[in-house]
Coordinates of C-alpha atoms in Angstrom, one line a residue:
Chain A
X1 CA 128.1 81.5 183.0
X2 CA 124.8 83.2 183.9
X3 CA 122.8 80.0 183.5
X4 CA 119.5 82.4 183.7
X5 CA 120.5 83.6 180.2
X6 CA 121.6 80.6 178.7
X7 CA 119.0 78.8 176.2
X8 CA 120.0 75.7 173.5
X9 CA 119.7 76.6 170.7
X10 CA 120.4 76.1 166.5
X11 CA 122.3 78.6 164.8
X12 CA 119.3 79.1 162.8
X13 CA 117.2 79.9 165.7
X14 CA 120.2 82.7 166.9
X15 CA 120.1 84.5 163.4
X16 CA 116.5 85.2 164.5
X17 CA 116.6 86.0 168.0
X18 CA 119.7 88.1 167.0
X19 CA 118.1 90.2 164.2
X20 CA 114.9 91.1 166.4
X21 CA 117.9 92.3 169.1
X22 CA 119.2 94.3 166.0
X23 CA 115.9 96.1 166.1
X24 CA 115.3 94.3 162.7
X25 CA 111.3 94.6 161.9
X26 CA 111.3 93.6 158.5
X27 CA 111.7 90.2 157.2
X28 CA 110.8 88.8 153.4
X29 CA 111.9 85.1 152.3
X30 CA 111.2 81.8 151.0
X31 CA 111.7 78.9 151.6
X32 CA 114.3 77.1 151.1
X33 CA 116.6 74.5 152.7
X34 CA 118.7 74.7 155.1
X35 CA 117.7 78.3 155.3
X36 CA 113.8 78.2 156.3
X37 CA 114.2 77.9 160.2
X38 CA 115.3 81.0 160.3
X39 CA 111.9 82.5 158.5
X40 CA 109.4 80.4 160.5
X41 CA 111.2 81.8 163.9
X42 CA 110.1 85.2 162.4
X43 CA 106.9 84.8 161.0
X44 CA 106.6 84.1 164.8
X45 CA 108.1 86.5 166.1
X46 CA 107.9 89.6 164.4
X47 CA 103.9 90.5 165.0
X48 CA 104.8 90.1 168.6
X49 CA 107.6 92.4 168.3
X50 CA 105.2 95.0 166.4
X51 CA 107.2 94.1 162.5
X52 CA 106.3 92.3 159.7
X53 CA 107.3 89.1 158.4
X54 CA 106.0 88.5 154.9
X55 CA 106.8 85.3 152.6
X56 CA 107.0 86.4 148.9
X57 CA 106.3 84.6 145.9
X58 CA 110.7 84.4 144.9
X59 CA 114.3 85.3 145.9
X60 CA 113.9 88.0 144.2
X61 CA 110.9 89.6 145.4
X62 CA 112.0 88.8 148.5
X63 CA 115.3 90.8 148.4
X64 CA 113.2 93.3 146.5
X65 CA 111.0 94.1 149.8
X66 CA 113.6 93.9 152.2
X67 CA 115.4 96.8 150.1
X68 CA 111.6 98.9 149.9
X69 CA 111.2 98.6 153.8
X70 CA 115.1 99.4 154.3
X71 CA 114.2 102.6 152.4
X72 CA 111.7 103.4 154.6
X73 CA 113.7 103.1 157.4
X74 CA 112.8 99.9 159.4
X75 CA 116.0 97.3 159.5
X76 CA 115.0 94.7 157.4
X77 CA 116.5 90.6 156.2
X78 CA 116.1 87.8 153.9
X79 CA 117.4 84.8 154.1
X80 CA 118.1 82.4 151.6
X81 CA 120.3 79.1 150.1
X82 CA 122.7 79.4 147.2
X83 CA 119.8 78.9 144.6
X84 CA 117.9 81.4 146.2
X85 CA 121.1 83.9 146.8
X86 CA 121.9 83.6 143.0
X87 CA 118.1 84.9 142.2
X88 CA 118.8 87.9 144.4
X89 CA 121.7 88.9 143.3
X90 CA 120.8 91.8 140.5
X91 CA 119.1 93.5 143.9
X92 CA 121.5 92.8 146.2
X93 CA 123.8 95.4 143.4
X94 CA 121.1 97.7 143.9
X95 CA 121.4 97.6 147.4
X96 CA 124.8 98.5 147.0
X97 CA 124.4 101.0 144.2
X98 CA 121.8 103.1 145.9
X99 CA 123.7 102.4 149.0
X100 CA 120.8 100.8 151.3
X101 CA 121.3 98.9 154.6
X102 CA 119.9 95.6 154.9
X103 CA 121.4 91.8 155.8
X104 CA 120.8 88.6 153.4
X105 CA 121.3 85.6 154.8
X106 CA 122.8 82.8 152.9
X107 CA 123.0 79.5 154.2
X108 CA 125.2 77.4 152.0
X109 CA 124.4 74.2 150.1
X110 CA 126.9 72.3 147.8
X111 CA 126.1 73.4 144.0
X112 CA 126.5 74.4 141.1
X113 CA 122.3 74.5 140.9
X114 CA 119.8 72.5 143.2
X115 CA 122.9 70.7 144.8
X116 CA 122.7 69.5 147.7
X117 CA 119.9 71.1 149.5
X118 CA 120.7 69.2 153.5
X119 CA 124.3 68.8 153.2
X120 CA 126.5 71.3 154.5
X121 CA 129.3 73.5 152.3
X122 CA 131.2 76.4 152.1
X123 CA 130.8 77.1 148.0
X124 CA 129.3 80.6 148.0
X125 CA 132.3 82.6 149.2
X126 CA 132.9 84.1 146.0
X127 CA 129.4 84.5 145.0
X128 CA 129.0 86.2 148.3
X129 CA 131.7 88.4 147.0
X130 CA 131.4 88.9 143.6
X131 CA 127.8 87.8 142.5
X132 CA 126.7 90.8 141.5
X133 CA 127.2 92.1 138.6
X134 CA 129.9 95.2 138.2
X135 CA 132.4 96.8 140.8
X136 CA 130.4 97.0 144.2
X137 CA 130.7 96.9 148.0
X138 CA 130.1 94.2 150.5
X139 CA 130.6 92.9 153.5
X140 CA 130.8 89.5 154.3
X141 CA 130.7 87.8 157.8
X142 CA 131.3 83.9 158.5
X143 CA 130.4 83.0 162.0
X144 CA 131.7 79.1 162.9
X145 CA 129.2 78.3 166.6
X146 CA 125.6 79.5 167.3
X147 CA 127.1 82.1 169.7
X148 CA 128.9 83.3 166.8
X149 CA 125.8 83.7 164.8
X150 CA 124.3 85.1 167.5
X151 CA 126.8 88.4 167.9
X152 CA 128.0 88.2 164.2
X153 CA 123.8 88.5 163.2
X154 CA 124.2 92.5 165.3
X155 CA 127.4 93.1 163.9
X156 CA 125.9 92.7 160.3
X157 CA 123.5 95.0 161.2
X158 CA 125.7 97.1 162.6
X159 CA 128.1 96.9 159.8
X160 CA 124.9 97.6 157.3
X161 CA 124.0 100.4 158.9
X162 CA 127.3 101.7 159.2
X163 CA 128.2 101.7 156.0
X164 CA 124.6 101.8 154.1
X165 CA 126.0 98.4 152.3
X166 CA 124.4 95.1 151.9
X167 CA 125.6 92.5 154.5
X168 CA 126.0 88.8 153.5
X169 CA 126.3 86.6 156.3
X170 CA 127.2 83.4 155.6
X171 CA 126.8 80.5 157.4
X172 CA 126.8 77.1 156.4
X173 CA 124.5 73.9 157.6
X174 CA 126.3 72.5 160.4
X175 CA 126.4 76.2 162.0
X176 CA 122.4 76.8 160.6
X177 CA 121.0 73.3 162.5
X178 CA 123.6 72.3 165.5
X179 CA 121.9 73.1 168.4
X180 CA 124.1 74.6 171.1
X181 CA 123.6 75.9 174.4
X182 CA 124.7 79.6 174.5
X183 CA 124.7 82.4 176.9
X184 CA 122.9 85.5 175.4
X185 CA 124.8 88.7 176.8
X186 CA 122.6 90.8 178.3
X187 CA 120.7 93.4 176.6
X188 CA 122.8 96.1 178.3
X189 CA 125.9 95.1 176.8
X190 CA 125.0 94.8 173.0
X191 CA 126.3 97.8 170.8
X192 CA 123.2 98.6 168.4
X193 CA 124.5 101.1 165.7
X194 CA 121.9 103.0 163.5
X195 CA 121.8 104.6 160.2
X196 CA 123.0 108.5 160.5
X197 CA 119.9 110.3 159.1
X198 CA 120.6 113.4 158.0
X199 CA 120.1 116.9 159.9
X200 CA 119.6 119.5 156.7
X201 CA 116.3 120.3 156.3
X202 CA 114.0 119.0 153.4
X203 CA 114.7 121.4 150.6
X204 CA 118.4 121.5 151.0
X205 CA 118.6 117.9 151.3
X206 CA 121.1 115.9 148.7
X207 CA 120.5 112.2 149.1
X208 CA 124.0 111.5 148.0
X209 CA 126.0 114.0 149.7
X210 CA 128.8 113.2 151.6
X211 CA 130.0 115.1 154.3
X212 CA 133.1 114.0 156.9
X213 CA 133.0 110.7 155.3
X214 CA 132.3 108.6 152.5
X215 CA 128.7 107.6 153.8
X216 CA 126.1 109.9 153.1
X217 CA 123.2 110.5 155.7
X218 CA 119.9 108.9 154.8
X219 CA 116.5 110.0 154.9
X220 CA 113.6 108.0 155.6
X221 CA 110.7 107.6 152.0
X222 CA 108.0 109.3 153.8
X223 CA 109.3 111.7 156.4
X224 CA 109.1 114.8 154.5
X225 CA 112.1 114.1 152.3
X226 CA 111.4 113.5 148.8
X227 CA 114.0 112.6 147.1
X228 CA 115.0 110.0 143.9
X229 CA 116.4 106.8 144.5
X230 CA 118.0 104.7 141.0
X231 CA 119.7 101.8 140.4
X232 CA 121.2 103.8 137.5
X233 CA 124.6 105.5 138.0
X234 CA 123.8 109.2 139.7
X235 CA 124.9 112.0 141.2
X236 CA 124.8 113.6 144.6
X237 CA 121.0 114.6 144.1
X238 CA 120.2 110.9 143.5
X239 CA 119.3 111.9 139.4
X240 CA 120.7 109.5 137.0
X241 CA 123.8 111.3 135.2
X242 CA 126.3 110.3 131.9
X243 CA 128.8 112.9 133.1
X244 CA 132.1 110.7 133.1
X245 CA 133.6 112.4 136.3
X246 CA 130.5 112.5 138.0
X247 CA 130.1 108.4 137.4
X248 CA 133.8 107.7 138.4
X249 CA 133.1 109.9 141.3
X250 CA 130.6 107.5 142.5
X251 CA 131.9 104.1 141.7
X252 CA 135.0 105.2 143.3
X253 CA 133.4 106.5 146.6
X254 CA 131.4 103.4 146.8
X255 CA 134.0 100.9 146.9
X256 CA 137.0 103.3 148.9
X257 CA 133.7 103.6 151.4
X258 CA 134.8 100.1 152.3
X259 CA 138.2 99.6 151.8
X260 CA 139.1 102.7 153.7
X261 CA 137.4 101.2 156.5
X262 CA 138.7 98.2 156.1
X263 CA 141.0 97.9 159.5
X264 CA 137.3 98.7 161.8
X265 CA 135.9 96.1 159.5
X266 CA 138.0 93.0 159.2
X267 CA 137.7 91.2 162.3
X268 CA 139.1 87.6 163.5
X269 CA 140.5 85.6 166.0
X270 CA 144.5 84.3 166.3
X271 CA 145.2 80.6 168.3
X272 CA 148.5 80.1 169.4
X273 CA 150.1 81.9 166.0
X274 CA 152.9 83.3 168.4
X275 CA 155.0 80.3 168.4
X276 CA 153.6 79.2 165.5
X277 CA 155.4 77.7 162.3
X278 CA 152.4 76.4 160.4
X279 CA 148.8 78.2 160.6
X280 CA 145.7 76.6 159.3
X281 CA 143.3 79.3 158.2
X282 CA 140.1 78.4 158.7
X283 CA 135.9 79.8 158.8
X284 CA 132.7 78.7 159.2
X285 CA 132.4 75.4 160.4
X286 CA 135.4 74.1 159.0
X287 CA 136.6 76.4 162.0
X288 CA 135.3 73.9 164.4
X289 CA 136.8 71.0 162.9
X290 CA 140.4 73.2 162.7
X291 CA 139.8 74.0 166.5
X292 CA 140.1 70.0 167.5
X293 CA 142.9 69.4 165.5
X294 CA 144.7 72.4 167.0
X295 CA 144.1 71.0 170.2
X296 CA 145.5 67.2 168.9
X297 CA 148.1 68.6 167.0
X298 CA 149.5 71.1 170.2
X299 CA 149.2 68.4 172.2
X300 CA 151.8 66.6 170.5
X301 CA 154.2 69.4 170.2
X302 CA 153.6 70.3 166.7
X303 CA 154.0 74.1 166.4
X304 CA 150.6 75.3 164.8
X305 CA 148.5 77.9 165.1
X306 CA 144.9 78.8 164.0
X307 CA 143.9 82.0 161.8
X308 CA 140.1 82.2 162.0
X309 CA 138.5 85.5 159.7
X310 CA 135.2 86.4 160.8
X311 CA 134.8 88.7 158.1
X312 CA 135.8 87.2 155.0
X313 CA 135.3 90.1 152.8
X314 CA 137.1 93.1 152.7
X315 CA 139.9 90.4 153.4
X316 CA 142.3 90.3 155.8
X317 CA 145.3 90.2 153.0
X318 CA 147.4 92.3 155.4
X319 CA 147.4 90.5 158.3
X320 CA 148.1 86.8 156.4
X321 CA 150.7 88.7 155.4
X322 CA 152.4 89.6 158.4
X323 CA 151.8 86.0 159.8
X324 CA 153.6 84.6 156.6
X325 CA 156.5 86.4 158.1
X326 CA 156.5 83.7 160.4
X327 CA 154.7 81.0 158.9
X328 CA 156.0 78.8 156.5
X329 CA 153.0 76.7 155.5
X330 CA 149.1 77.8 155.2
X331 CA 146.3 74.9 155.9
X332 CA 143.2 75.7 154.6
X333 CA 140.4 73.7 155.0
X334 CA 137.2 74.2 153.2
X335 CA 133.9 72.8 152.1
X336 CA 134.7 73.9 148.1
X337 CA 137.5 73.7 146.0
X338 CA 139.9 76.2 147.5
X339 CA 137.6 79.5 147.4
X340 CA 139.6 81.0 150.5
X341 CA 143.0 79.1 149.7
X342 CA 143.5 81.5 146.8
X343 CA 143.2 84.5 148.7
X344 CA 145.3 83.0 151.3
X345 CA 148.1 82.1 148.6
X346 CA 148.0 85.4 147.0
X347 CA 148.1 87.4 150.8
X348 CA 151.1 85.1 152.1
X349 CA 152.9 84.0 148.8
X350 CA 153.9 81.2 150.9
X351 CA 153.0 77.5 150.1
X352 CA 149.5 76.6 150.4
X353 CA 147.8 73.3 151.4
X354 CA 144.2 72.7 150.5
X355 CA 142.0 70.7 152.4
X356 CA 138.8 70.4 150.5
X357 CA 135.4 68.4 150.4
X358 CA 132.8 68.9 147.8
X359 CA 130.7 65.0 148.5
X360 CA 128.2 67.1 151.5
X361 CA 130.6 65.4 154.3
X362 CA 132.3 67.6 156.9
X363 CA 135.7 68.6 157.3
X364 CA 136.8 66.1 160.5
X365 CA 139.2 67.2 162.7
X366 CA 141.4 64.1 161.9
X367 CA 141.6 65.1 158.1
X368 CA 143.3 68.2 159.2
X369 CA 144.9 66.6 161.7
X370 CA 146.8 64.4 159.3
X371 CA 147.5 66.8 156.7
X372 CA 149.4 68.9 159.9
X373 CA 151.3 65.8 160.8
X374 CA 152.5 65.8 156.9
X375 CA 153.8 69.1 157.0
X376 CA 155.4 69.3 160.3
X377 CA 157.4 65.9 159.7
Chain B
X1 CA 95.2 125.8 134.3
X2 CA 96.4 122.8 135.9
X3 CA 99.3 123.2 138.2
X4 CA 101.7 121.1 137.0
X5 CA 104.2 123.1 138.1
X6 CA 103.6 122.0 141.5
X7 CA 104.4 118.6 141.1
X8 CA 107.0 118.3 137.9
X9 CA 110.9 118.6 138.6
X10 CA 111.2 120.8 135.7
X11 CA 115.1 120.8 136.1
X12 CA 115.1 117.1 134.8
X13 CA 113.2 118.1 131.6
X14 CA 113.7 117.6 128.9
X15 CA 112.3 114.2 129.1
X16 CA 113.9 111.0 127.5
X17 CA 110.7 109.9 125.7
X18 CA 109.8 110.5 121.6
X19 CA 108.0 112.9 120.2
X20 CA 104.6 111.7 120.1
X21 CA 105.4 109.1 122.8
X22 CA 102.1 108.8 125.0
X23 CA 104.0 108.5 128.1
X24 CA 103.8 112.1 129.0
X25 CA 99.8 112.1 128.6
X26 CA 99.5 109.0 131.4
X27 CA 101.9 111.2 133.6
X28 CA 99.8 114.1 133.2
X29 CA 96.9 112.4 133.8
X30 CA 98.6 110.9 136.9
X31 CA 99.3 114.3 138.4
X32 CA 95.6 115.2 137.8
X33 CA 94.2 112.4 139.5
X34 CA 96.9 112.8 142.3
X35 CA 95.2 116.2 142.9
X36 CA 92.2 115.6 142.3
X37 CA 92.5 113.1 145.7
X38 CA 94.3 115.5 147.5
X39 CA 96.9 113.4 148.8
X40 CA 99.8 114.9 150.0
X41 CA 103.3 114.9 147.9
X42 CA 105.1 113.8 151.4
X43 CA 102.9 110.6 151.1
X44 CA 103.3 109.6 147.6
X45 CA 105.5 106.8 147.0
X46 CA 105.8 106.9 143.3
X47 CA 107.9 103.6 142.2
X48 CA 109.0 102.0 138.9
X49 CA 111.1 98.9 137.5
X50 CA 112.9 99.9 134.0
X51 CA 111.7 100.9 130.3
X52 CA 109.9 103.8 129.0
X53 CA 107.0 104.2 131.6
X54 CA 109.6 104.1 134.2
X55 CA 111.6 106.7 133.6
X56 CA 108.3 109.0 135.1
X57 CA 109.4 109.2 138.6
X58 CA 112.5 111.0 137.6
X59 CA 109.9 113.8 136.5
X60 CA 108.0 114.2 139.2
X61 CA 108.3 115.7 143.1
X62 CA 107.5 112.8 145.1
X63 CA 109.1 110.1 147.2
X64 CA 110.7 108.3 143.8
X65 CA 112.4 104.5 143.6
X66 CA 113.7 103.8 140.0
X67 CA 114.2 99.6 140.1
X68 CA 115.2 96.9 138.7
X69 CA 113.1 95.7 135.8
X70 CA 110.3 93.7 136.9
X71 CA 110.7 94.3 140.6
X72 CA 108.6 97.6 141.0
X73 CA 105.6 96.1 142.5
X74 CA 108.0 93.8 145.1
X75 CA 109.6 96.9 146.1
X76 CA 106.0 98.9 146.5
X77 CA 105.5 95.8 148.7
X78 CA 108.1 96.1 151.1
X79 CA 107.5 100.0 151.5
X80 CA 104.0 99.9 152.0
X81 CA 104.0 96.8 154.8
X82 CA 107.0 99.0 156.2
X83 CA 105.5 102.4 156.2
X84 CA 101.7 101.3 155.8
X85 CA 101.0 105.5 156.2
X86 CA 102.4 105.5 152.2
X87 CA 100.1 105.9 149.7
X88 CA 102.0 103.7 146.5
X89 CA 101.7 104.2 143.1
X90 CA 103.6 101.8 141.0
X91 CA 104.6 103.0 136.7
X92 CA 105.4 100.1 134.7
X93 CA 105.0 99.2 131.2
X94 CA 104.0 96.1 129.8
X95 CA 106.8 94.1 129.7
X96 CA 108.1 95.8 132.9
X97 CA 104.8 94.3 134.7
X98 CA 103.7 90.9 132.8
X99 CA 107.0 89.6 131.1
X100 CA 109.7 89.8 133.8
X101 CA 107.7 91.3 136.5
X102 CA 104.6 88.9 135.9
X103 CA 105.0 86.9 138.6
X104 CA 105.3 90.0 141.4
X105 CA 102.1 91.6 139.9
X106 CA 99.9 88.4 140.4
X107 CA 101.1 87.8 143.9
X108 CA 100.5 91.1 144.9
X109 CA 97.3 91.1 143.3
X110 CA 95.9 87.9 145.1
X111 CA 97.2 89.3 148.3
X112 CA 95.5 92.5 147.6
X113 CA 98.5 95.0 148.9
X114 CA 96.9 98.1 149.0
X115 CA 98.8 100.0 145.9
X116 CA 97.7 101.9 142.6
X117 CA 99.4 100.7 139.6
X118 CA 99.6 102.0 136.2
X119 CA 100.7 100.1 133.1
X120 CA 101.5 102.1 130.6
X121 CA 100.7 99.3 127.9
X122 CA 102.4 100.4 124.8
X123 CA 102.5 96.7 123.1
X124 CA 106.5 96.6 123.0
X125 CA 110.0 97.0 124.4
X126 CA 110.5 100.8 123.8
X127 CA 113.7 101.3 125.3
X128 CA 115.3 98.8 123.9
X129 CA 114.7 99.3 120.9
X130 CA 111.1 97.3 119.5
X131 CA 111.4 93.8 120.8
X132 CA 108.1 92.3 121.0
X133 CA 106.0 91.7 124.5
X134 CA 104.0 89.8 125.9
X135 CA 101.0 92.3 125.0
X136 CA 102.6 92.4 120.8
X137 CA 98.8 91.3 119.0
X138 CA 99.2 88.4 117.3
X139 CA 100.6 88.9 114.3
X140 CA 102.5 92.1 114.5
X141 CA 105.9 93.2 114.0
X142 CA 108.3 93.6 116.1
X143 CA 112.4 93.5 116.1
X144 CA 112.6 90.3 117.5
X145 CA 109.5 88.9 115.7
X146 CA 110.4 90.3 112.4
X147 CA 107.7 87.9 110.7
X148 CA 104.7 88.7 112.8
X149 CA 104.3 87.3 116.3
X150 CA 103.3 83.9 116.6
X151 CA 102.4 84.1 120.2
X152 CA 99.0 84.9 121.7
X153 CA 99.0 88.2 123.9
X154 CA 97.9 89.0 127.6
X155 CA 95.6 90.5 128.3
X156 CA 96.9 93.1 131.5
X157 CA 93.3 93.7 133.4
X158 CA 92.1 90.1 132.9
X159 CA 95.2 88.9 134.3
X160 CA 94.8 91.3 137.2
X161 CA 90.8 90.5 137.7
X162 CA 91.8 86.5 137.6
X163 CA 95.0 87.1 140.4
X164 CA 92.5 89.1 142.4
X165 CA 93.1 92.9 141.5
X166 CA 90.4 94.7 143.8
X167 CA 89.9 97.4 141.2
X168 CA 90.3 97.2 137.6
X169 CA 90.0 99.6 134.6
X170 CA 91.2 100.5 131.4
X171 CA 91.6 103.4 129.0
X172 CA 93.6 104.5 126.3
X173 CA 95.7 107.9 125.8
X174 CA 93.3 109.5 123.7
X175 CA 90.7 109.3 126.5
X176 CA 93.0 110.9 128.6
X177 CA 90.0 112.6 131.2
X178 CA 88.5 109.5 131.7
X179 CA 92.1 107.9 132.7
X180 CA 92.4 110.5 135.2
X181 CA 89.2 109.5 136.4
X182 CA 90.1 105.7 136.9
X183 CA 93.4 106.4 138.7
X184 CA 91.4 108.7 140.8
X185 CA 88.8 105.8 141.7
X186 CA 92.5 103.5 142.0
X187 CA 93.9 106.1 144.1
X188 CA 90.8 106.3 146.5
X189 CA 90.7 102.4 146.4
X190 CA 91.8 100.5 149.3
X191 CA 93.4 97.6 147.9
X192 CA 95.3 96.6 144.5
X193 CA 94.5 98.7 142.0
X194 CA 95.2 98.4 138.1
X195 CA 94.9 101.1 135.5
X196 CA 96.0 99.5 132.1
X197 CA 96.5 102.7 130.0
X198 CA 96.9 101.9 126.2
X199 CA 99.7 104.2 125.1
X200 CA 101.4 105.2 121.4
X201 CA 104.6 103.9 120.8
X202 CA 105.1 105.9 117.5
X203 CA 108.3 105.0 117.1
X204 CA 109.1 101.5 117.9
X205 CA 105.3 100.0 117.7
X206 CA 103.5 101.7 114.9
X207 CA 106.5 102.4 112.6
X208 CA 107.3 98.8 111.7
X209 CA 103.3 97.8 111.8
X210 CA 102.6 100.9 109.4
X211 CA 99.8 102.1 112.4
X212 CA 101.3 105.9 111.2
X213 CA 101.3 108.6 113.3
X214 CA 100.6 109.0 117.0
X215 CA 97.8 111.1 116.2
X216 CA 96.6 108.0 113.7
X217 CA 97.1 106.1 116.7
X218 CA 95.2 108.1 118.9
X219 CA 92.5 108.2 116.1
X220 CA 92.7 104.2 116.5
X221 CA 91.5 104.4 119.8
X222 CA 88.9 106.4 119.6
X223 CA 87.7 104.6 116.8
X224 CA 88.1 101.4 118.3
X225 CA 87.1 101.5 122.3
X226 CA 83.7 101.0 123.2
X227 CA 82.6 101.6 127.0
X228 CA 82.4 98.5 129.1
X229 CA 78.5 99.2 129.7
X230 CA 78.0 98.8 125.9
X231 CA 80.4 96.3 125.1
X232 CA 78.6 94.0 127.4
X233 CA 75.2 94.0 126.0
X234 CA 77.3 92.9 122.5
X235 CA 78.5 89.4 120.9
X236 CA 81.9 88.2 121.3
X237 CA 82.0 88.7 117.7
X238 CA 80.9 92.7 117.8
X239 CA 83.9 92.6 120.2
X240 CA 86.6 91.4 118.7
X241 CA 90.0 93.7 118.1
X242 CA 88.3 96.2 120.0
X243 CA 89.8 97.6 123.3
X244 CA 87.3 97.5 126.0
X245 CA 87.5 100.8 128.4
X246 CA 86.1 102.2 131.5
X247 CA 85.7 100.4 135.0
X248 CA 86.2 96.9 134.0
X249 CA 86.0 95.4 138.3
X250 CA 85.7 96.7 141.2
X251 CA 85.1 94.7 144.4
X252 CA 85.4 95.0 148.3
X253 CA 88.6 92.5 149.6
X254 CA 90.5 92.6 153.2
X255 CA 93.7 94.5 152.3
X256 CA 96.9 93.0 153.3
X257 CA 98.9 95.6 155.2
X258 CA 95.6 96.2 157.0
X259 CA 95.3 92.5 157.8
X260 CA 98.8 92.0 159.2
X261 CA 98.4 95.1 161.0
X262 CA 95.2 93.7 162.7
X263 CA 97.8 90.6 163.6
X264 CA 100.4 93.2 165.1
X265 CA 97.3 94.6 167.6
X266 CA 97.1 91.1 168.3
X267 CA 100.0 89.5 168.8
X268 CA 102.5 92.2 169.8
X269 CA 103.6 92.2 173.2
X270 CA 102.6 88.4 174.1
X271 CA 105.4 85.6 175.2
X272 CA 106.5 83.0 173.1

């Protein structure tokens, strides 16, 4: 560990710092527990970096403002929790439709409604995937430690820029508020991706024309390229269309651009899965407890492994399908009533043992360990 | 002859507006104002929400952004702060700006973000088929107020003044040349400038309220509008039912993006 780069920070602080490193220079947000520290840190940091922080009048306006800023070519972010995330959904769909890169942090709380503002939860996994209406592309990542939060905040921006989509960073109260000593990676080792900008002259530029991939090159508002952006179904010129062929082509391309890159986007970590009969699938702070339970079980000779997805959506169905060749049981601890467990069942066709808590308490290592023991006997 | 062709995207015509709609009159006034204020097409971002008025950006050759219902001003705020050199013009309707978007409207006015907001006030939701809006006058009919509206209506200009806008003016589609002069002043104002343009909707507002044709509505504007200077000398009783037009409010306030740039200048590069 390079001690001179070591820092003690919370997940929320790591998220804010990493966003600056990723090049984020516009943040709009509205106060909400347990995400507010991200806004507080950035209110101080951004003007020092030449960037802009604005506290908007609500979360709908926050989401709108970051889309506006991103259209001007500035990497943008907002941060919120469940109720605010619900309010943002319409404009998240706009970002999907108009293909505007941006990052939305959701430090989850229990719900529905005001729910459990100060307690941990992982109940927004499905809202993150399907919260806005219509078939739409989205990428959702869920780190489990402060260091993972740092790394995945940067990667969230990279994905947003590369694929022109909103990327949802799903934290939970434990990951957001825990303080951990982390060694920050040297800047030169961090990969930063910028959106591909057009090389066409303005008179030839069509904002949604694709060339070698399904991701159209962008141009910034005010850079001499005058074009139209709309949330209506549109053709490659960016203007509304009612032509069924063009509409069909748009929706299929929007979703295909993520689907066809799913193997590059999906990321996960496997622990002891080579010699395992059972598999724990855990993400976010539940993965912390799962790691401890795994150690305990392994030390007692139980053949169990851990699969931790960093990227929840697109969901790694094929990877789990392969693991199911060898593992007979899947144990899915999550602080909701079984949102990812359902996907695991779809992917593996194996017995899925759900460990769920929705009372605001975290899932302890011993809860997971006890279930592993019950399965193994 | 004014060079409209310099600004219009002719290949996007015919437009979607009804015969007799006032949206085109406001659009042309806006283009004359932009020409007069000598702002280049590249530096204008025209932002709209959802509704009849909000279809304006599709027909004009600027950086154009057609957003979600009510949110144009919030998108525009992000655009302005990220690129302060952009000249932001927002076009919106009475429903878009003061019902679903009311919160963004008053807060952008309070912050005094530099943008020119043109609200086409036709007293009705036209795009969705004639439902009552926050500016449907008390007693007037709409598809969702079949017995006449029992809600008092908003005074859009008054709302903007109370919220802190730098410049507020009102005119009508009858007073088209005054409209472009007012929009010009709004464009040249550093800060939040609102221009309320009363706009005839012959299809969904005039018809259920038996107000006649578009021409009848324009005539009504002509006969019932009073210059603000004259209105100030009149009693409240005399002003009732009249449309007060002209510059209603013009003041100097610090502008938000300027203030933020000052903050950046002061703090940039400083260590934590």
